[in-house]
């Protein structure tokens, strides 16, 4: 399966960043910095890859009609109540 993903260009020649979720974390940190205006420390980001999944996990997912995928999840950082920004996602009083 990995060889096919590499052949199709979905996985890098060295798939470590893909499999361990590091590539997703890098992309999400860039998007978070752009979207939230706050730089993200990639070394402090929690990442969890798929390398520790057992073949049974994949089989169970398939039996239930699911596919296992890496997800990138982030939230807007909390803001001080007097930050004065105009960003629609900010939780400050403006």
Coordinates of N, CA, C and O in Angstrom, one line a residue:
X1 N 0.8 -1.2 0.0 CA 0.0 0.0 0.0 C 0.9 1.3 0.0 O 0.6 2.2 -0.7
X2 N 1.9 1.3 0.8 CA 2.8 2.4 0.8 C 3.5 2.6 -0.5 O 3.6 3.8 -1.0
X3 N 4.0 1.6 -1.1 CA 4.7 1.7 -2.4 C 3.7 2.3 -3.5 O 4.1 3.1 -4.3
X4 N 2.5 1.9 -3.4 CA 1.5 2.5 -4.4 C 1.3 3.9 -4.1 O 1.2 4.8 -5.0
X5 N 1.2 4.3 -2.8 CA 1.0 5.8 -2.5 C 2.3 6.6 -2.9 O 2.1 7.7 -3.4
X6 N 3.4 6.0 -2.8 CA 4.7 6.7 -3.3 C 4.6 6.8 -4.8 O 5.0 7.8 -5.3
X7 N 4.2 5.7 -5.5 CA 4.2 5.7 -6.9 C 3.2 6.8 -7.4 O 3.4 7.5 -8.4
X8 N 2.1 7.0 -6.7 CA 1.1 8.0 -7.1 C 1.4 9.4 -6.6 O 0.7 10.3 -6.9
X9 N 2.4 9.5 -5.9 CA 2.8 10.8 -5.4 C 2.2 11.3 -4.1 O 2.3 12.4 -3.7
X10 N 1.5 10.4 -3.4 CA 0.8 10.7 -2.2 C 1.8 10.6 -1.0 O 1.5 11.3 0.0
X11 N 2.8 9.8 -1.1 CA 3.8 9.6 0.0 C 5.2 10.0 -0.6 O 5.5 9.7 -1.7
X12 N 6.0 10.5 0.3 CA 7.3 10.9 -0.1 C 8.2 9.6 -0.2 O 7.8 8.5 0.3
X13 N 9.4 9.8 -0.8 CA 10.3 8.6 -0.9 C 10.7 8.1 0.4 O 10.7 6.9 0.7
X14 N 10.9 9.0 1.4 CA 11.1 8.7 2.8 C 9.8 9.1 3.5 O 9.5 10.2 3.7
X15 N 8.9 8.1 3.8 CA 7.6 8.4 4.2 C 7.5 8.7 5.7 O 6.3 8.9 6.2
X16 N 8.6 8.8 6.4 CA 8.5 9.1 7.9 C 7.6 10.2 8.2 O 6.8 10.1 9.1
X17 N 7.8 11.4 7.6 CA 7.0 12.6 7.9 C 5.6 12.3 7.7 O 4.7 12.9 8.4
X18 N 5.2 11.6 6.6 CA 3.8 11.3 6.3 C 3.2 10.4 7.3 O 2.2 10.6 7.9
X19 N 3.9 9.3 7.6 CA 3.4 8.2 8.5 C 3.3 8.7 10.0 O 2.4 8.3 10.7
X20 N 4.3 9.5 10.4 CA 4.3 9.9 11.8 C 3.5 11.2 12.0 O 3.4 11.7 13.2
X21 N 2.8 11.8 11.0 CA 2.0 12.9 11.2 C 2.8 14.2 11.2 O 2.2 15.3 11.5
X22 N 4.1 14.2 11.0 CA 5.0 15.4 11.1 C 4.6 16.3 9.9 O 4.6 17.5 10.1
X23 N 4.4 15.8 8.7 CA 4.1 16.6 7.6 C 2.8 17.4 7.8 O 2.6 18.6 7.6
X24 N 1.8 16.7 8.4 CA 0.5 17.3 8.7 C 0.7 18.4 9.8 O 0.0 19.4 9.7
X25 N 1.5 18.1 10.7 CA 1.8 19.1 11.8 C 2.4 20.4 11.2 O 2.1 21.5 11.6
X26 N 3.4 20.2 10.3 CA 4.0 21.3 9.7 C 3.0 22.2 8.9 O 3.0 23.4 9.0
X27 N 2.2 21.5 8.1 CA 1.2 22.2 7.3 C 0.2 22.9 8.2 O -0.2 24.1 8.0
X28 N -0.2 22.3 9.3 CA -1.2 22.9 10.2 C -0.6 24.1 10.9 O -1.3 25.1 11.2
X29 N 0.7 24.0 11.3 CA 1.3 25.1 12.0 C 1.4 26.3 11.1 O 1.2 27.5 11.5
X30 N 1.7 26.1 9.8 CA 1.7 27.2 8.8 C 0.3 27.8 8.7 O 0.1 29.0 8.7
X31 N -0.7 27.0 8.5 CA -2.1 27.4 8.4 C -2.6 28.2 9.6 O -3.3 29.2 9.6
X32 N -2.2 27.6 10.8 CA -2.6 28.3 12.1 C -1.9 29.7 12.2 O -2.6 30.6 12.6
X33 N -0.7 29.7 11.8 CA 0.0 31.0 11.9 C -0.7 32.0 11.0 O -0.8 33.2 11.3
X34 N -1.0 31.6 9.8 CA -1.7 32.5 8.8 C -3.1 32.8 9.3 O -3.5 34.0 9.2
X35 N -3.8 31.9 9.7 CA -5.2 32.1 10.1 C -5.4 32.8 11.4 O -6.3 33.6 11.5
X36 N -4.6 32.5 12.4 CA -4.8 33.0 13.7 C -3.8 34.1 14.0 O -3.9 34.8 15.0
X37 N -2.8 34.4 13.1 CA -1.9 35.4 13.3 C -0.9 35.2 14.5 O -0.3 36.1 15.0
X38 N -0.7 33.9 14.8 CA 0.1 33.6 16.0 C 1.1 32.5 15.5 O 0.7 31.5 15.0
X39 N 2.4 32.7 15.7 CA 3.3 31.6 15.3 C 3.2 30.4 16.2 O 2.9 30.5 17.4
X40 N 3.3 29.2 15.6 CA 3.1 28.0 16.3 C 4.5 27.3 16.5 O 5.2 27.2 15.5
X41 N 4.8 26.9 17.7 CA 6.1 26.2 17.9 C 5.9 24.7 17.5 O 5.2 24.0 18.2
X42 N 6.4 24.4 16.4 CA 6.2 23.0 15.9 C 6.7 21.9 16.8 O 6.2 20.9 16.9
X43 N 7.8 22.3 17.6 CA 8.3 21.3 18.5 C 7.4 21.0 19.7 O 7.5 20.0 20.3
X44 N 6.5 22.0 19.9 CA 5.5 21.8 21.1 C 4.2 21.2 20.6 O 3.4 20.9 21.4
X45 N 4.0 21.0 19.3 CA 2.8 20.5 18.7 C 2.7 19.0 19.0 O 3.7 18.3 18.8
X46 N 1.6 18.6 19.4 CA 1.3 17.1 19.6 C 1.1 16.5 18.3 O 0.3 16.9 17.5
X47 N 1.8 15.4 18.0 CA 1.6 14.7 16.8 C 1.5 13.2 17.1 O 2.2 12.7 18.1
X48 N 0.7 12.5 16.4 CA 0.6 11.1 16.5 C 0.4 10.5 15.1 O -0.6 10.8 14.5
X49 N 1.3 9.6 14.8 CA 1.2 9.0 13.4 C 0.4 7.7 13.4 O -0.3 7.4 14.4
X50 N 0.5 7.0 12.3 CA -0.2 5.8 12.1 C 0.7 4.6 12.2 O 0.2 3.4 12.0
X51 N 2.0 4.8 12.5 CA 2.9 3.6 12.5 C 2.6 2.6 13.6 O 3.0 1.4 13.5
X52 N 1.9 3.0 14.6 CA 1.7 2.1 15.7 C 0.3 1.3 15.6 O 0.0 0.6 16.4
X53 N -0.4 1.6 14.5 CA -1.6 0.9 14.2 C -1.3 -0.6 13.9 O -0.4 -0.9 13.2
X54 N -2.1 -1.4 14.4 CA -2.0 -2.8 14.1 C -2.9 -3.1 12.9 O -3.8 -2.4 12.6
X55 N -2.6 -4.2 12.2 CA -3.3 -4.6 11.0 C -4.8 -4.9 11.4 O -5.7 -4.6 10.6
X56 N -5.0 -5.3 12.7 CA -6.4 -5.5 13.1 C -7.2 -4.2 13.2 O -8.4 -4.1 12.9
X57 N -6.5 -3.1 13.5 CA -7.2 -1.8 13.6 C -7.7 -1.4 12.2 O -8.8 -0.9 12.0
X58 N -6.9 -1.6 11.2 CA -7.2 -1.3 9.8 C -8.4 -2.2 9.3 O -9.3 -1.8 8.7
X59 N -8.3 -3.5 9.7 CA -9.4 -4.4 9.3 C -10.7 -4.0 10.0 O -11.7 -4.0 9.3
X60 N -10.7 -3.7 11.3 CA -11.9 -3.3 12.0 C -12.5 -2.0 11.3 O -13.7 -1.9 11.1
X61 N -11.6 -1.1 11.0 CA -12.1 0.1 10.3 C -12.8 -0.2 9.0 O -13.9 0.3 8.7
X62 N -12.2 -1.0 8.2 CA -12.7 -1.4 6.9 C -14.1 -2.2 7.1 O -15.0 -1.9 6.4
X63 N -14.2 -3.0 8.1 CA -15.4 -3.8 8.4 C -16.5 -2.8 8.7 O -17.7 -3.1 8.4
X64 N -16.2 -1.7 9.4 CA -17.2 -0.7 9.8 C -17.4 0.3 8.7 O -18.2 1.2 8.9
X65 N -16.7 0.2 7.6 CA -16.9 1.1 6.5 C -16.1 2.4 6.6 O -16.4 3.4 6.0
X66 N -15.1 2.3 7.4 CA -14.3 3.5 7.6 C -12.9 3.4 7.0 O -12.4 2.3 6.7
X67 N -12.2 4.5 6.9 CA -10.8 4.5 6.5 C -10.1 5.3 7.6 O -10.6 6.3 8.1
X68 N -8.9 4.9 7.9 CA -8.0 5.6 8.9 C -7.2 6.7 8.2 O -6.6 6.4 7.2
X69 N -7.3 7.9 8.7 CA -6.6 9.0 8.1 C -6.0 9.8 9.2 O -6.5 9.9 10.3
X70 N -4.9 10.5 8.8 CA -4.3 11.5 9.7 C -5.1 12.8 9.7 O -5.6 13.2 8.6
X71 N -5.4 13.3 10.9 CA -6.1 14.6 11.0 C -5.2 15.7 11.5 O -4.4 15.4 12.4
X72 N -5.4 16.9 11.0 CA -4.8 18.0 11.6 C -5.8 18.9 12.2 O -6.8 19.3 11.6
X73 N -5.7 19.1 13.5 CA -6.8 19.8 14.3 C -6.1 20.9 15.0 O -5.1 20.7 15.7
X74 N -6.7 22.1 15.0 CA -6.2 23.3 15.7 C -7.3 24.1 16.2 O -8.5 23.9 15.7
X75 N -7.1 25.0 17.1 CA -8.1 25.9 17.7 C -7.5 27.3 17.7 O -6.3 27.4 17.9
X76 N -8.3 28.2 17.6 CA -7.9 29.6 17.8 C -7.3 29.8 19.2 O -7.9 29.3 20.2
X77 N -6.2 30.4 19.4 CA -5.6 30.6 20.7 C -6.5 31.6 21.5 O -7.1 32.5 20.9
X78 N -6.5 31.4 22.8 CA -7.2 32.4 23.7 C -6.5 33.8 23.6 O -5.3 33.9 23.5
X79 N -7.3 34.8 23.6 CA -6.8 36.2 23.6 C -7.1 36.9 24.9 O -8.1 36.6 25.5
X80 N -6.3 37.9 25.1 CA -6.6 38.7 26.3 C -7.9 39.5 26.0 O -8.2 39.8 24.9
X81 N -8.6 39.8 27.1 CA -9.9 40.5 26.9 C -9.8 41.9 26.4 O -10.7 42.5 25.9
X82 N -8.6 42.4 26.4 CA -8.4 43.8 25.9 C -7.5 43.8 24.7 O -6.8 44.8 24.5
X83 N -7.4 42.8 23.9 CA -6.5 42.8 22.8 C -6.9 43.8 21.7 O -6.0 44.2 20.9
X84 N -8.2 44.1 21.5 CA -8.6 45.2 20.6 C -8.5 44.8 19.2 O -8.6 45.7 18.3
X85 N -8.4 43.5 18.9 CA -8.4 43.1 17.4 C -9.8 43.1 16.8 O -10.8 43.3 17.5
X86 N -9.8 43.0 15.5 CA -11.1 42.9 14.8 C -11.3 41.6 14.1 O -12.1 41.4 13.2
X87 N -10.5 40.6 14.5 CA -10.6 39.2 13.9 C -11.9 38.6 14.3 O -12.2 38.6 15.5
X88 N -12.7 38.1 13.4 CA -14.0 37.5 13.8 C -13.9 36.3 14.7 O -14.9 36.0 15.4
X89 N -12.8 35.6 14.7 CA -12.7 34.4 15.6 C -12.2 34.7 16.9 O -12.2 33.9 17.8
X90 N -11.7 36.0 17.2 CA -11.1 36.3 18.4 C -12.2 36.4 19.5 O -13.3 36.8 19.3
X91 N -11.8 35.9 20.7 CA -12.8 35.9 21.8 C -12.7 37.1 22.7 O -13.2 37.2 23.8
X92 N -12.0 38.1 22.2 CA -11.9 39.3 23.1 C -13.2 40.2 23.0 O -14.0 40.0 22.1
X93 N -13.2 41.2 23.7 CA -14.4 42.2 23.7 C -14.2 43.2 22.6 O -15.1 44.0 22.4
X94 N -13.0 43.2 21.9 CA -12.8 44.1 20.8 C -12.5 45.4 21.2 O -12.3 46.4 20.6

